[in-house]
Structure formats: C-alpha cells, structure tokens
C-alpha cells in the first residue's frame, strides 16, 4: 500500500498522456450516495471533457502482478471489478453518467 500511494500520481500522469487534447484527468474526493449515506467511495480519478464526466480511472500498483493478465490484456483481479462497480453506483446516483472505469496499473518487482 505504501508504494501504491507513492506511485499513484506518477501512474495518473502517465495515463493522462494518452488522453485527447480536450480531455482532462481530475482528482476526486470521497463521494457519498444521496439516498444511502453509509455508501461511500473514493475513486482515484475521473476523466472530463469540459464539465461532462466521461469515465473513471482506478489506479493500482502490484508487486509481481499476481492475479493480473499478461501485459496489454484486460484481465485484472475480480475485487477491483467490484470496487469500480461500487463507485459507478454511487457516481450515477449523484448524476454522473459514467459508462465505465479504466484500471491503470503499474506492476513492478521488489529489488
């Protein structure tokens, strides 16, 4: 977790390099479901075009990539899928029409 916190901004900056000129990667704060205040979440980033929220980005780091697919695949651990589905439910209840989340991952080996 320590390295995840240290590397999150760098992974976000690298992810943002792949966005279109009119898209912006923004930090988020904790979000709360309007009808169920005990439903909370802290998505890592959201991608906007102007004031329109396009999609979410969840940033992960992993030592050795346990549970991840091969480089370039869309395979990732199921618990991250559940995490972003939770975020999508809260964000949609808040009026953001989010269709998907990207998982931006940095997989490294301890030295």
mmCIF file of N, CA and C in Angstrom:
data_model
loop_
_atom_site.group_PDB
_atom_site.id
_atom_site.type_symbol
_atom_site.label_atom_id
_atom_site.label_comp_id
_atom_site.label_asym_id
_atom_site.label_seq_id
_atom_site.Cartn_x
_atom_site.Cartn_y
_atom_site.Cartn_z
ATOM 1 N N UNK A 1 0.817 -1.192 0.000
ATOM 2 C CA UNK A 1 0.000 0.000 0.000
ATOM 3 C C UNK A 1 0.864 1.261 0.000
ATOM 4 N N UNK A 2 1.977 1.213 0.709
ATOM 5 C CA UNK A 2 2.851 2.387 0.741
ATOM 6 C C UNK A 2 3.309 2.778 -0.663
ATOM 7 N N UNK A 3 3.746 1.780 -1.458
ATOM 8 C CA UNK A 3 4.225 2.088 -2.800
ATOM 9 C C UNK A 3 3.078 2.507 -3.706
ATOM 10 N N UNK A 4 1.902 1.965 -3.466
ATOM 11 C CA UNK A 4 0.736 2.406 -4.227
ATOM 12 C C UNK A 4 0.482 3.888 -4.026
ATOM 13 N N UNK A 5 0.565 4.336 -2.787
ATOM 14 C CA UNK A 5 0.379 5.758 -2.501
ATOM 15 C C UNK A 5 1.491 6.610 -3.116
ATOM 16 N N UNK A 6 2.709 6.124 -3.037
ATOM 17 C CA UNK A 6 3.835 6.878 -3.593
ATOM 18 C C UNK A 6 3.768 6.993 -5.115
ATOM 19 N N UNK A 7 3.282 5.941 -5.766
ATOM 20 C CA UNK A 7 3.318 5.888 -7.229
ATOM 21 C C UNK A 7 2.036 6.383 -7.907
ATOM 22 N N UNK A 8 0.967 6.586 -7.155
ATOM 23 C CA UNK A 8 -0.322 6.906 -7.771
ATOM 24 C C UNK A 8 -0.255 8.133 -8.679
ATOM 25 N N UNK A 9 0.354 9.206 -8.227
ATOM 26 C CA UNK A 9 0.414 10.416 -9.049
ATOM 27 C C UNK A 9 1.195 10.185 -10.344
ATOM 28 N N UNK A 10 2.283 9.441 -10.255
ATOM 29 C CA UNK A 10 3.067 9.150 -11.464
ATOM 30 C C UNK A 10 2.273 8.308 -12.457
ATOM 31 N N UNK A 11 1.541 7.317 -11.968
ATOM 32 C CA UNK A 11 0.726 6.488 -12.844
ATOM 33 C C UNK A 11 -0.380 7.354 -13.469
ATOM 34 N N UNK A 12 -0.985 8.233 -12.675
ATOM 35 C CA UNK A 12 -2.027 9.130 -13.200
ATOM 36 C C UNK A 12 -1.470 10.043 -14.292
ATOM 37 N N UNK A 13 -0.287 10.582 -14.078
ATOM 38 C CA UNK A 13 0.320 11.462 -15.086
ATOM 39 C C UNK A 13 0.586 10.702 -16.376
ATOM 40 N N UNK A 14 1.064 9.464 -16.256
ATOM 41 C CA UNK A 14 1.314 8.658 -17.452
ATOM 42 C C UNK A 14 0.001 8.340 -18.173
ATOM 43 N N UNK A 15 -1.039 8.031 -17.430
ATOM 44 C CA UNK A 15 -2.345 7.752 -18.021
ATOM 45 C C UNK A 15 -2.859 8.994 -18.762
ATOM 46 N N UNK A 16 -2.704 10.152 -18.166
ATOM 47 C CA UNK A 16 -3.197 11.400 -18.761
ATOM 48 C C UNK A 16 -2.517 11.708 -20.090
ATOM 49 N N UNK A 17 -1.289 11.237 -20.281
ATOM 50 C CA UNK A 17 -0.584 11.463 -21.547
ATOM 51 C C UNK A 17 -1.330 10.853 -22.729
ATOM 52 N N UNK A 18 -2.139 9.843 -22.488
ATOM 53 C CA UNK A 18 -2.872 9.179 -23.560
ATOM 54 C C UNK A 18 -4.245 9.767 -23.838
ATOM 55 N N UNK A 19 -4.628 10.811 -23.120
ATOM 56 C CA UNK A 19 -5.939 11.424 -23.330
ATOM 57 C C UNK A 19 -5.919 12.375 -24.513
ATOM 58 N N UNK A 20 -7.089 12.601 -25.081
ATOM 59 C CA UNK A 20 -7.227 13.588 -26.158
ATOM 60 C C UNK A 20 -6.989 14.989 -25.595
ATOM 61 N N UNK A 21 -6.690 15.927 -26.476
ATOM 62 C CA UNK A 21 -6.394 17.290 -26.048
ATOM 63 C C UNK A 21 -7.531 17.941 -25.269
ATOM 64 N N UNK A 22 -8.767 17.556 -25.562
ATOM 65 C CA UNK A 22 -9.910 18.175 -24.882
ATOM 66 C C UNK A 22 -10.383 17.376 -23.664
ATOM 67 N N UNK A 23 -9.602 16.373 -23.243
ATOM 68 C CA UNK A 23 -9.948 15.576 -22.076
ATOM 69 C C UNK A 23 -8.991 15.891 -20.927
ATOM 70 N N UNK A 24 -9.530 15.864 -19.726
ATOM 71 C CA UNK A 24 -8.748 16.217 -18.545
ATOM 72 C C UNK A 24 -8.955 15.178 -17.452
ATOM 73 N N UNK A 25 -7.876 14.716 -16.868
ATOM 74 C CA UNK A 25 -7.920 13.779 -15.758
ATOM 75 C C UNK A 25 -7.956 14.587 -14.463
ATOM 76 N N UNK A 26 -9.007 14.397 -13.674
ATOM 77 C CA UNK A 26 -9.165 15.178 -12.442
ATOM 78 C C UNK A 26 -9.142 14.275 -11.218
ATOM 79 N N UNK A 27 -8.536 14.804 -10.142
ATOM 80 C CA UNK A 27 -8.592 14.140 -8.845
ATOM 81 C C UNK A 27 -10.033 14.142 -8.352
ATOM 82 N N UNK A 28 -10.335 13.263 -7.426
ATOM 83 C CA UNK A 28 -11.668 13.225 -6.822
ATOM 84 C C UNK A 28 -11.551 13.289 -5.311
ATOM 85 N N UNK A 29 -12.679 13.510 -4.702
ATOM 86 C CA UNK A 29 -12.778 13.448 -3.251
ATOM 87 C C UNK A 29 -13.709 12.288 -2.910
ATOM 88 N N UNK A 30 -13.889 12.027 -1.636
ATOM 89 C CA UNK A 30 -14.824 10.993 -1.232
ATOM 90 C C UNK A 30 -16.218 11.345 -1.732
ATOM 91 N N UNK A 31 -16.913 10.347 -2.241
ATOM 92 C CA UNK A 31 -18.285 10.524 -2.717
ATOM 93 C C UNK A 31 -19.219 9.719 -1.821
ATOM 94 N N UNK A 32 -20.456 10.224 -1.701
ATOM 95 C CA UNK A 32 -21.443 9.596 -0.836
ATOM 96 C C UNK A 32 -22.763 9.470 -1.580
ATOM 97 N N UNK A 33 -23.365 8.291 -1.517
ATOM 98 C CA UNK A 33 -24.660 8.059 -2.170
ATOM 99 C C UNK A 33 -25.701 8.976 -1.530
ATOM 100 N N UNK A 34 -26.536 9.656 -2.344
ATOM 101 C CA UNK A 34 -27.502 10.605 -1.778
ATOM 102 C C UNK A 34 -28.612 9.952 -0.956
ATOM 103 N N UNK A 35 -28.947 8.704 -1.244
ATOM 104 C CA UNK A 35 -30.038 8.043 -0.526
ATOM 105 C C UNK A 35 -29.556 7.087 0.565
ATOM 106 N N UNK A 36 -28.326 6.651 0.452
ATOM 107 C CA UNK A 36 -27.752 5.701 1.403
ATOM 108 C C UNK A 36 -26.419 6.265 1.898
ATOM 109 N N UNK A 37 -26.458 7.137 2.910
ATOM 110 C CA UNK A 37 -25.241 7.854 3.324
ATOM 111 C C UNK A 37 -24.100 6.966 3.793
ATOM 112 N N UNK A 38 -24.402 5.689 4.101
ATOM 113 C CA UNK A 38 -23.324 4.792 4.510
ATOM 114 C C UNK A 38 -22.558 4.245 3.308
ATOM 115 N N UNK A 39 -23.057 4.503 2.073
ATOM 116 C CA UNK A 39 -22.373 4.065 0.853
ATOM 117 C C UNK A 39 -21.390 5.155 0.442
ATOM 118 N N UNK A 40 -20.115 4.892 0.652
ATOM 119 C CA UNK A 40 -19.051 5.853 0.382
ATOM 120 C C UNK A 40 -18.043 5.255 -0.589
ATOM 121 N N UNK A 41 -17.281 6.118 -1.249
ATOM 122 C CA UNK A 41 -16.204 5.660 -2.114
ATOM 123 C C UNK A 41 -15.257 6.793 -2.434
ATOM 124 N N UNK A 42 -14.049 6.432 -2.800
ATOM 125 C CA UNK A 42 -13.055 7.424 -3.207
ATOM 126 C C UNK A 42 -12.411 6.980 -4.516
ATOM 127 N N UNK A 43 -13.100 7.217 -5.638
ATOM 128 C CA UNK A 43 -12.478 6.906 -6.931
ATOM 129 C C UNK A 43 -11.186 7.705 -7.085
ATOM 130 N N UNK A 44 -10.207 7.105 -7.753
ATOM 131 C CA UNK A 44 -8.918 7.788 -7.883
ATOM 132 C C UNK A 44 -8.984 9.015 -8.791
ATOM 133 N N UNK A 45 -9.542 8.855 -9.980
ATOM 134 C CA UNK A 45 -9.609 9.968 -10.930
ATOM 135 C C UNK A 45 -10.870 9.830 -11.780
ATOM 136 N N UNK A 46 -11.283 10.960 -12.371
ATOM 137 C CA UNK A 46 -12.365 10.986 -13.349
ATOM 138 C C UNK A 46 -11.873 11.747 -14.571
ATOM 139 N N UNK A 47 -12.288 11.317 -15.746
ATOM 140 C CA UNK A 47 -11.917 11.978 -16.995
ATOM 141 C C UNK A 47 -13.093 12.849 -17.435
ATOM 142 N N UNK A 48 -12.786 14.107 -17.713
ATOM 143 C CA UNK A 48 -13.795 15.082 -18.125
ATOM 144 C C UNK A 48 -13.461 15.658 -19.492
ATOM 145 N N UNK A 49 -14.514 16.043 -20.188
ATOM 146 C CA UNK A 49 -14.412 16.909 -21.362
ATOM 147 C C UNK A 49 -15.284 18.106 -21.019
ATOM 148 N N UNK A 50 -14.640 19.218 -20.739
ATOM 149 C CA UNK A 50 -15.377 20.367 -20.219
ATOM 150 C C UNK A 50 -15.947 19.995 -18.861
ATOM 151 N N UNK A 51 -17.259 20.128 -18.703
ATOM 152 C CA UNK A 51 -17.904 19.748 -17.443
ATOM 153 C C UNK A 51 -18.586 18.382 -17.527
ATOM 154 N N UNK A 52 -18.411 17.671 -18.645
ATOM 155 C CA UNK A 52 -19.018 16.357 -18.805
ATOM 156 C C UNK A 52 -18.045 15.276 -18.328
ATOM 157 N N UNK A 53 -18.501 14.497 -17.361
ATOM 158 C CA UNK A 53 -17.691 13.381 -16.876
ATOM 159 C C UNK A 53 -17.841 12.224 -17.842
ATOM 160 N N UNK A 54 -16.719 11.739 -18.384
ATOM 161 C CA UNK A 54 -16.742 10.686 -19.397
ATOM 162 C C UNK A 54 -16.565 9.294 -18.812
ATOM 163 N N UNK A 55 -15.565 9.115 -17.945
ATOM 164 C CA UNK A 55 -15.308 7.817 -17.342
ATOM 165 C C UNK A 55 -14.421 7.988 -16.120
ATOM 166 N N UNK A 56 -14.313 6.905 -15.366
ATOM 167 C CA UNK A 56 -13.468 6.894 -14.185
ATOM 168 C C UNK A 56 -12.181 6.141 -14.435
ATOM 169 N N UNK A 57 -11.199 6.413 -13.593
ATOM 170 C CA UNK A 57 -9.911 5.728 -13.661
ATOM 171 C C UNK A 57 -9.535 5.300 -12.247
ATOM 172 N N UNK A 58 -9.310 4.019 -12.092
ATOM 173 C CA UNK A 58 -8.840 3.492 -10.817
ATOM 174 C C UNK A 58 -7.387 3.081 -11.004
ATOM 175 N N UNK A 59 -6.521 3.575 -10.132
ATOM 176 C CA UNK A 59 -5.080 3.367 -10.267
ATOM 177 C C UNK A 59 -4.626 2.304 -9.280
ATOM 178 N N UNK A 60 -3.907 1.334 -9.789
ATOM 179 C CA UNK A 60 -3.416 0.238 -8.960
ATOM 180 C C UNK A 60 -1.936 0.008 -9.217
ATOM 181 N N UNK A 61 -1.253 -0.433 -8.177
ATOM 182 C CA UNK A 61 0.122 -0.905 -8.321
ATOM 183 C C UNK A 61 0.167 -2.313 -7.747
ATOM 184 N N UNK A 62 1.067 -3.116 -8.262
ATOM 185 C CA UNK A 62 1.140 -4.505 -7.829
ATOM 186 C C UNK A 62 2.580 -4.997 -7.902
ATOM 187 N N UNK A 63 2.992 -5.660 -6.840
ATOM 188 C CA UNK A 63 4.294 -6.313 -6.854
ATOM 189 C C UNK A 63 4.120 -7.653 -7.557
ATOM 190 N N UNK A 64 4.835 -7.855 -8.645
ATOM 191 C CA UNK A 64 4.868 -9.103 -9.408
ATOM 192 C C UNK A 64 3.597 -9.407 -10.205
ATOM 193 N N UNK A 65 2.542 -8.635 -10.071
ATOM 194 C CA UNK A 65 1.360 -8.809 -10.914
ATOM 195 C C UNK A 65 0.484 -10.005 -10.597
ATOM 196 N N UNK A 66 0.503 -10.485 -9.372
ATOM 197 C CA UNK A 66 -0.320 -11.638 -9.016
ATOM 198 C C UNK A 66 -1.801 -11.321 -9.271
ATOM 199 N N UNK A 67 -2.465 -12.191 -10.051
ATOM 200 C CA UNK A 67 -3.881 -12.012 -10.349
ATOM 201 C C UNK A 67 -4.161 -11.167 -11.576
ATOM 202 N N UNK A 68 -3.126 -10.649 -12.209
ATOM 203 C CA UNK A 68 -3.284 -9.811 -13.398
ATOM 204 C C UNK A 68 -3.003 -10.627 -14.645
ATOM 205 N N UNK A 69 -3.620 -10.248 -15.751
ATOM 206 C CA UNK A 69 -3.357 -10.899 -17.029
ATOM 207 C C UNK A 69 -2.031 -10.442 -17.612
ATOM 208 N N UNK A 70 -1.723 -10.948 -18.792
ATOM 209 C CA UNK A 70 -0.500 -10.561 -19.496
ATOM 210 C C UNK A 70 -0.566 -9.076 -19.870
ATOM 211 N N UNK A 71 0.594 -8.476 -20.069
ATOM 212 C CA UNK A 71 0.663 -7.067 -20.449
ATOM 213 C C UNK A 71 -0.237 -6.816 -21.661
ATOM 214 N N UNK A 72 -1.063 -5.772 -21.564
ATOM 215 C CA UNK A 72 -1.958 -5.415 -22.653
ATOM 216 C C UNK A 72 -3.321 -6.081 -22.588
ATOM 217 N N UNK A 73 -3.474 -7.045 -21.680
ATOM 218 C CA UNK A 73 -4.775 -7.723 -21.568
ATOM 219 C C UNK A 73 -5.721 -6.891 -20.699
ATOM 220 N N UNK A 74 -6.964 -7.287 -20.690
ATOM 221 C CA UNK A 74 -7.941 -6.597 -19.844
ATOM 222 C C UNK A 74 -8.253 -7.414 -18.593
ATOM 223 N N UNK A 75 -7.424 -8.396 -18.290
ATOM 224 C CA UNK A 75 -7.643 -9.238 -17.115
ATOM 225 C C UNK A 75 -7.042 -8.588 -15.871
ATOM 226 N N UNK A 76 -7.848 -8.500 -14.847
ATOM 227 C CA UNK A 76 -7.376 -7.965 -13.576
ATOM 228 C C UNK A 76 -8.158 -8.637 -12.454
ATOM 229 N N UNK A 77 -7.673 -8.536 -11.215
ATOM 230 C CA UNK A 77 -8.333 -9.227 -10.100
ATOM 231 C C UNK A 77 -9.794 -8.795 -9.932
ATOM 232 N N UNK A 78 -10.651 -9.785 -9.645
ATOM 233 C CA UNK A 78 -12.085 -9.529 -9.526
ATOM 234 C C UNK A 78 -12.420 -8.468 -8.488
ATOM 235 N N UNK A 79 -11.685 -8.412 -7.385
ATOM 236 C CA UNK A 79 -12.050 -7.449 -6.343
ATOM 237 C C UNK A 79 -11.931 -6.006 -6.835
ATOM 238 N N UNK A 80 -11.097 -5.748 -7.829
ATOM 239 C CA UNK A 80 -11.057 -4.394 -8.406
ATOM 240 C C UNK A 80 -12.294 -4.126 -9.256
ATOM 241 N N UNK A 81 -12.797 -5.134 -9.929
ATOM 242 C CA UNK A 81 -14.041 -5.007 -10.702
ATOM 243 C C UNK A 81 -15.186 -4.613 -9.764
ATOM 244 N N UNK A 82 -15.277 -5.291 -8.622
ATOM 245 C CA UNK A 82 -16.337 -4.986 -7.661
ATOM 246 C C UNK A 82 -16.174 -3.575 -7.100
ATOM 247 N N UNK A 83 -14.952 -3.183 -6.878
ATOM 248 C CA UNK A 83 -14.682 -1.840 -6.357
ATOM 249 C C UNK A 83 -15.181 -0.766 -7.318
ATOM 250 N N UNK A 84 -14.874 -0.879 -8.600
ATOM 251 C CA UNK A 84 -15.303 0.166 -9.537
ATOM 252 C C UNK A 84 -16.804 0.099 -9.809
ATOM 253 N N UNK A 85 -17.400 -1.090 -9.713
ATOM 254 C CA UNK A 85 -18.856 -1.174 -9.840
ATOM 255 C C UNK A 85 -19.527 -0.421 -8.690
ATOM 256 N N UNK A 86 -18.976 -0.533 -7.510
ATOM 257 C CA UNK A 86 -19.470 0.204 -6.342
ATOM 258 C C UNK A 86 -19.393 1.703 -6.602
ATOM 259 N N UNK A 87 -18.239 2.158 -7.069
ATOM 260 C CA UNK A 87 -18.069 3.585 -7.373
ATOM 261 C C UNK A 87 -19.070 4.048 -8.426
ATOM 262 N N UNK A 88 -19.265 3.241 -9.461
ATOM 263 C CA UNK A 88 -20.194 3.622 -10.528
ATOM 264 C C UNK A 88 -21.605 3.790 -9.983
ATOM 265 N N UNK A 89 -22.036 2.920 -9.081
ATOM 266 C CA UNK A 89 -23.355 3.044 -8.493
ATOM 267 C C UNK A 89 -23.525 4.348 -7.738
ATOM 268 N N UNK A 90 -22.521 4.706 -6.967
ATOM 269 C CA UNK A 90 -22.591 5.963 -6.210
ATOM 270 C C UNK A 90 -22.555 7.160 -7.155
ATOM 271 N N UNK A 91 -21.625 7.157 -8.106
ATOM 272 C CA UNK A 91 -21.485 8.300 -9.015
ATOM 273 C C UNK A 91 -22.723 8.490 -9.885
ATOM 274 N N UNK A 92 -23.319 7.404 -10.340
ATOM 275 C CA UNK A 92 -24.554 7.516 -11.124
ATOM 276 C C UNK A 92 -25.681 8.081 -10.275
ATOM 277 N N UNK A 93 -25.768 7.679 -9.016
ATOM 278 C CA UNK A 93 -26.791 8.220 -8.119
ATOM 279 C C UNK A 93 -26.594 9.718 -7.902
ATOM 280 N N UNK A 94 -25.363 10.184 -8.050
ATOM 281 C CA UNK A 94 -25.058 11.617 -7.921
ATOM 282 C C UNK A 94 -25.264 12.368 -9.231
ATOM 283 N N UNK A 95 -25.680 11.660 -10.286
ATOM 284 C CA UNK A 95 -25.990 12.307 -11.551
ATOM 285 C C UNK A 95 -24.895 12.271 -12.596
ATOM 286 N N UNK A 96 -23.807 11.568 -12.336
ATOM 287 C CA UNK A 96 -22.747 11.437 -13.335
ATOM 288 C C UNK A 96 -23.034 10.211 -14.195
ATOM 289 N N UNK A 97 -23.092 10.403 -15.497
ATOM 290 C CA UNK A 97 -23.443 9.328 -16.424
ATOM 291 C C UNK A 97 -22.185 8.583 -16.858
ATOM 292 N N UNK A 98 -21.608 7.837 -15.918
ATOM 293 C CA UNK A 98 -20.357 7.127 -16.173
ATOM 294 C C UNK A 98 -20.663 5.756 -16.746
ATOM 295 N N UNK A 99 -20.059 5.457 -17.883
ATOM 296 C CA UNK A 99 -20.278 4.168 -18.548
ATOM 297 C C UNK A 99 -19.259 3.115 -18.128
ATOM 298 N N UNK A 100 -18.045 3.528 -17.760
ATOM 299 C CA UNK A 100 -17.018 2.544 -17.423
ATOM 300 C C UNK A 100 -15.904 3.187 -16.609
ATOM 301 N N UNK A 101 -15.070 2.336 -16.055
ATOM 302 C CA UNK A 101 -13.827 2.720 -15.392
ATOM 303 C C UNK A 101 -12.691 2.025 -16.118
ATOM 304 N N UNK A 102 -11.596 2.713 -16.290
ATOM 305 C CA UNK A 102 -10.346 2.097 -16.713
ATOM 306 C C UNK A 102 -9.565 1.734 -15.456
ATOM 307 N N UNK A 103 -8.812 0.660 -15.539
ATOM 308 C CA UNK A 103 -7.885 0.304 -14.478
ATOM 309 C C UNK A 103 -6.494 0.616 -15.017
ATOM 310 N N UNK A 104 -5.835 1.590 -14.418
ATOM 311 C CA UNK A 104 -4.465 1.932 -14.801
ATOM 312 C C UNK A 104 -3.539 1.260 -13.790
ATOM 313 N N UNK A 105 -2.744 0.316 -14.250
ATOM 314 C CA UNK A 105 -1.920 -0.471 -13.334
ATOM 315 C C UNK A 105 -0.439 -0.320 -13.644
ATOM 316 N N UNK A 106 0.340 -0.272 -12.584
ATOM 317 C CA UNK A 106 1.790 -0.308 -12.676
ATOM 318 C C UNK A 106 2.250 -1.530 -11.908
ATOM 319 N N UNK A 107 2.825 -2.488 -12.602
ATOM 320 C CA UNK A 107 3.258 -3.730 -11.973
ATOM 321 C C UNK A 107 4.783 -3.717 -11.925
ATOM 322 N N UNK A 108 5.337 -3.984 -10.742
ATOM 323 C CA UNK A 108 6.777 -3.874 -10.549
ATOM 324 C C UNK A 108 7.265 -5.047 -9.706
ATOM 325 N N UNK A 109 8.542 -5.197 -9.658
ATOM 326 C CA UNK A 109 9.172 -6.220 -8.809
ATOM 327 C C UNK A 109 9.995 -5.547 -7.738
ATOM 328 N N UNK A 110 9.976 -6.108 -6.559
ATOM 329 C CA UNK A 110 10.821 -5.584 -5.488
ATOM 330 C C UNK A 110 12.275 -5.884 -5.846
ATOM 331 N N UNK A 111 13.138 -4.937 -5.503
ATOM 332 C CA UNK A 111 14.565 -5.153 -5.724
ATOM 333 C C UNK A 111 15.310 -5.165 -4.426
#
